[in-house]
Amino acid sequence: MSETAGSDRKPARKPLVALTGATGFIGQYLLNELPKRGYRLRVLLRRPTMLPKGCASAVIGDLARPYNMAEALAEVDAVIHTAGLASTMTGVPEDDYRLFNTEATVGFAKAAQRARVRRFVFLSSIRAQSGPTAEGVLTEDREPRPTDAYGRSKLAAEQGLAATDLDWVALRLALVYGPGVEGNMARLIKLARSPYPLPLAGLKAEHSLLGLDNLVEAVDKVLAADAPLRRPLIVADPKPLTIAAMIAAMRQGLGRRAALFYVPKPLLRGALRAAGQAETCATLFGSLVADPSALSQLNWVPPIETEAGLAALLRGEASP
């Protein structure tokens, strides 16, 4: 083909993606990173707000009672649904989780189906599959057994998506870390920043984590997948870590030694219970390892290793 003929060709249209939850921890990161990968974003908002340059928006109100959905989803190629009640919220009734995480998600998916959206990406959770700990390694083939209202609401949303004719994918996220993280990960970061030696060297239980950059790569891969998905996919960094290894990596990022020492588990368990931290025992002493092999079959290669990502986070960087 001659240079003249080639110059007449119109550039390929960038995919238009509708994003919910753009003001949240994960949503903000996707909002900043996906345009760098060639996506056009239309942010669906409860109310007008400031957005980064180049991002379009549509106000749809509360997702539990949305309006203007046909216009908001017009010409949209895919949806990324991150909005909902988080597991870090305490004292939330189960009915609220069901309303916002299940019913609103399924209703939104049906609106996307009417708008002929090509793919619906739902940010679910590994808690849709298990409790805070689990025996063995979790895979998508294991029967889901959530243990709390949050996990049950996420699993019910996945089941609602499966009942539609949409091409959907539910990303079951391991515990996500990155700038601005809250909940258990924020508490672990606080521990790592403390100046004191910690009695955690004897904890051998492993836990799967997920770096924000690795999550963005996963979202990119499922958006670009040619074949229909219609399934859940576990998203986790490939290498699980012990609590001690996480603290050591974070303190390395601070330029400090790990400063961990051994205390027999019964003594550590007793001390935590005496301090009113009985619930912490299950997380510290039990494993939660998730296998992302199915996602890897979509050529997902996480760009950041977990230890390097944790060290970078404590240095105040998004990535090493």
C-alpha positions in Angstrom: 0.0 0.0 0.0 1.4 3.4 -0.9 2.0 6.1 1.7 -0.7 8.3 0.2 -3.3 5.5 0.5 -2.3 4.8 4.0 -2.6 8.4 5.0 -6.3 8.4 4.0 -7.1 5.6 6.5 -9.1 6.9 9.5 -7.5 6.0 12.9 -9.2 3.2 14.8 -11.9 4.4 17.2 -10.8 4.1 20.8 -13.2 2.0 22.9 -15.6 4.0 25.0 -15.9 2.7 28.6 -18.5 3.7 31.2 -17.0 3.7 34.7 -18.9 3.8 38.0 -17.4 4.4 41.4 -14.7 6.8 40.0 -14.4 8.6 43.3 -13.5 5.4 45.2 -10.1 3.9 45.9 -10.0 1.6 42.9 -12.2 3.8 40.6 -9.9 6.8 41.0 -6.9 4.7 39.9 -8.7 3.2 36.9 -9.8 6.8 36.0 -6.2 7.9 35.8 -4.7 4.8 34.2 -7.1 3.5 31.6 -6.8 6.6 29.3 -3.1 5.9 29.1 -4.0 2.6 27.6 -6.1 4.1 24.8 -9.6 4.0 26.4 -12.1 6.8 26.3 -13.9 7.1 29.6 -17.4 8.3 30.4 -17.8 8.5 34.2 -21.2 7.8 35.6 -21.8 10.0 38.6 -24.4 10.4 41.3 -23.9 14.2 41.2 -21.7 16.6 39.1 -18.1 16.7 40.2 -14.7 17.7 38.9 -12.9 15.1 36.6 -9.5 14.8 35.0 -9.1 16.5 31.7 -10.4 14.4 28.8 -13.0 12.4 30.7 -16.6 12.8 29.8 -19.4 12.3 32.4 -23.0 11.6 32.8 -25.1 12.2 35.9 -27.3 9.2 36.6 -28.1 9.7 40.3 -28.1 6.9 42.8 -27.5 3.5 41.1 -30.2 2.0 43.3 -32.6 4.4 41.6 -30.8 5.6 38.5 -32.2 7.8 35.7 -31.0 8.9 32.3 -29.4 5.5 31.7 -30.1 5.2 28.0 -28.3 8.4 27.3 -25.5 7.7 29.7 -24.8 4.3 28.0 -25.3 5.4 24.4 -22.5 4.2 22.2 -20.7 2.7 25.1 -18.5 -0.4 24.3 -18.0 -1.7 27.8 -18.9 -1.0 31.4 -16.6 -1.2 34.5 -18.7 -1.3 37.6 -16.8 -0.5 40.8 -19.5 1.3 42.8 -21.1 -0.4 45.8 -20.8 -0.8 49.6 -17.3 -1.8 50.6 -16.4 -4.6 53.1 -14.6 -2.0 55.2 -18.0 -0.4 56.2 -19.1 -1.5 59.7 -22.6 -1.9 61.0 -24.2 -1.9 57.5 -27.4 -4.0 57.5 -27.5 -7.0 55.1 -30.4 -5.5 53.3 -28.3 -2.5 52.3 -25.6 -4.7 50.9 -28.2 -6.6 48.9 -29.7 -3.3 47.6 -26.5 -1.6 46.6 -24.2 -4.5 45.7 -26.7 -6.9 44.3 -29.9 -5.3 43.1 -28.3 -2.1 41.8 -25.6 -4.1 39.9 -28.2 -6.4 38.3 -30.4 -3.5 37.4 -27.4 -1.6 35.9 -26.4 -4.7 33.9 -29.9 -4.9 32.4 -29.7 -1.3 31.4 -26.4 -2.1 29.7 -28.0 -5.0 27.9 -30.7 -2.8 26.6 -28.1 -0.3 25.4 -26.2 -3.1 23.6 -23.0 -2.7 25.6 -20.5 -5.3 24.5 -19.1 -6.3 27.9 -19.9 -5.7 31.6 -16.9 -5.9 33.9 -18.0 -6.2 37.5 -15.5 -5.7 40.3 -16.4 -8.5 42.7 -14.3 -9.8 45.6 -12.6 -13.0 46.7 -15.0 -12.7 49.6 -17.7 -13.8 47.2 -15.9 -17.2 47.2 -14.8 -17.6 50.8 -14.5 -16.1 54.3 -11.4 -14.2 55.5 -9.5 -17.5 55.5 -9.7 -20.7 53.6 -8.2 -24.2 53.5 -6.1 -24.9 50.4 -5.8 -22.7 47.4 -8.9 -21.0 46.0 -9.8 -21.4 42.3 -13.0 -20.5 40.4 -13.9 -24.2 40.3 -14.3 -24.4 44.0 -17.9 -23.9 45.3 -18.3 -20.4 46.6 -18.9 -20.2 50.3 -19.0 -16.5 51.4 -19.4 -16.0 55.2 -20.6 -12.4 55.5 -23.2 -10.0 54.1 -20.6 -8.3 51.8 -19.5 -11.6 50.3 -23.0 -12.9 49.9 -24.1 -9.7 48.1 -21.2 -9.9 45.7 -21.9 -13.6 44.9 -25.6 -12.8 44.4 -24.7 -10.0 41.9 -22.5 -12.5 40.0 -25.5 -14.9 39.8 -27.7 -12.1 38.6 -25.3 -11.2 35.9 -25.2 -14.9 34.8 -29.0 -14.7 34.3 -28.7 -11.9 31.7 -27.7 -12.2 28.0 -24.7 -9.9 28.6 -21.1 -10.8 28.1 -20.0 -10.3 31.6 -17.0 -11.0 33.8 -16.8 -10.8 37.6 -13.3 -10.0 38.8 -12.9 -11.6 42.2 -10.3 -9.3 43.7 -7.8 -10.4 46.4 -7.0 -7.8 49.1 -6.0 -4.7 47.1 -3.1 -2.5 48.1 -2.1 0.9 46.8 -2.1 4.6 47.6 -5.1 5.5 49.8 -6.0 2.0 50.8 -8.2 1.5 53.9 -9.2 -1.4 56.1 -7.0 -4.3 57.0 -4.2 -3.2 54.6 -4.2 0.3 56.1 -3.8 -1.3 59.6 -0.9 -3.4 58.3 0.8 -0.3 56.8 0.4 1.5 60.2 2.2 -1.5 61.9 5.0 -1.4 59.3 5.5 2.4 59.9 5.7 1.9 63.7 9.2 2.2 65.1 8.9 -0.9 67.2 10.1 -4.5 66.6 7.0 -6.8 66.0 6.4 -10.3 67.3 5.3 -11.6 63.9 8.2 -13.7 62.6 6.5 -17.0 63.5 3.4 -16.4 61.4 3.6 -18.8 58.5 0.1 -18.4 57.0 0.1 -17.0 53.5 -2.2 -14.4 52.0 -2.8 -13.3 48.5 -2.7 -9.5 47.7 -3.3 -7.5 44.6 -1.5 -4.4 43.5 -3.4 -1.6 41.8 -1.1 -1.7 38.8 -1.7 -5.4 38.4 -5.5 -4.9 38.7 -5.4 -2.3 35.9 -3.5 -4.8 33.7 -6.3 -7.3 34.5 -9.1 -4.9 33.6 -7.3 -4.1 30.3 -7.0 -7.8 29.4 -10.7 -8.6 30.1 -11.8 -5.5 28.2 -9.7 -6.5 25.2 -10.6 -10.2 25.2 -12.1 -11.3 21.9 -14.0 -14.4 23.0 -17.1 -14.1 25.3 -16.2 -14.5 29.0 -19.4 -14.9 31.1 -17.6 -16.1 34.2 -15.8 -15.0 37.4 -12.1 -14.7 37.4 -9.8 -14.5 40.4 -7.4 -11.6 40.3 -4.4 -11.8 42.7 -0.7 -11.3 42.6 0.8 -14.7 41.7 3.0 -15.0 44.9 1.2 -15.0 48.2 3.1 -13.7 51.2 3.2 -14.2 55.0 2.4 -11.2 57.2 6.0 -11.1 58.2 7.1 -10.9 54.6 4.7 -8.1 54.0 6.0 -6.1 56.9 9.6 -6.8 55.8 8.9 -5.5 52.3 7.2 -2.4 53.6 10.0 -1.6 56.0 12.5 -2.1 53.2 10.6 0.6 51.3 11.1 2.8 54.4 14.9 2.0 54.3 14.6 0.0 57.5 15.4 -3.5 58.6 12.4 -5.9 59.2 12.8 -5.9 63.0 10.6 -9.0 63.5 11.0 -11.5 66.3 9.5 -14.9 67.2 6.8 -15.4 69.8 5.0 -18.7 70.1 1.6 -18.7 68.5 -0.4 -19.4 71.8 1.3 -16.5 73.5 0.6 -14.1 70.6 -3.0 -15.3 70.3 -3.5 -14.8 74.0 -2.0 -11.3 73.9 -4.3 -10.3 71.0 -7.4 -11.6 72.7 -6.4 -9.7 75.9 -6.1 -6.6 73.8 -9.6 -7.0 72.4 -8.3 -8.1 69.0 -9.8 -11.6 68.8 -11.1 -11.1 65.3 -7.5 -10.2 64.2 -6.4 -13.7 65.2 -8.3 -15.4 62.3 -6.7 -13.1 59.7 -3.2 -13.5 61.2 -3.2 -17.2 61.8 -5.3 -18.4 58.8 -4.3 -18.4 55.1 -6.2 -17.0 52.2 -4.4 -18.0 48.9 -6.1 -17.4 45.6 -4.9 -18.8 42.2 -5.1 -16.4 39.2 -4.2 -19.1 36.6 -7.5 -18.7 34.7 -6.9 -15.0 34.2 -3.3 -15.7 33.1 -4.8 -17.7 30.2 -5.9 -14.3 28.8 -2.2 -13.3 28.7 -2.4 -11.4 31.9 1.1 -10.8 33.1 1.2 -8.6 36.3 3.8 -5.9 35.9 4.7 -5.5 39.6 6.0 -8.1 42.0 4.3 -7.9 45.4 7.3 -7.2 47.5 8.4 -4.4 45.2 4.9 -3.0 45.1 4.7 -2.9 48.9 8.1 -1.3 49.2 7.2 1.3 46.7 3.9 2.0 48.5 5.7 2.8 51.7 8.1 5.1 49.8 5.1 7.1 48.7 5.2 5.9 45.1 2.5 4.2 43.0 5.0 1.7 41.5 8.7 0.9 41.8 
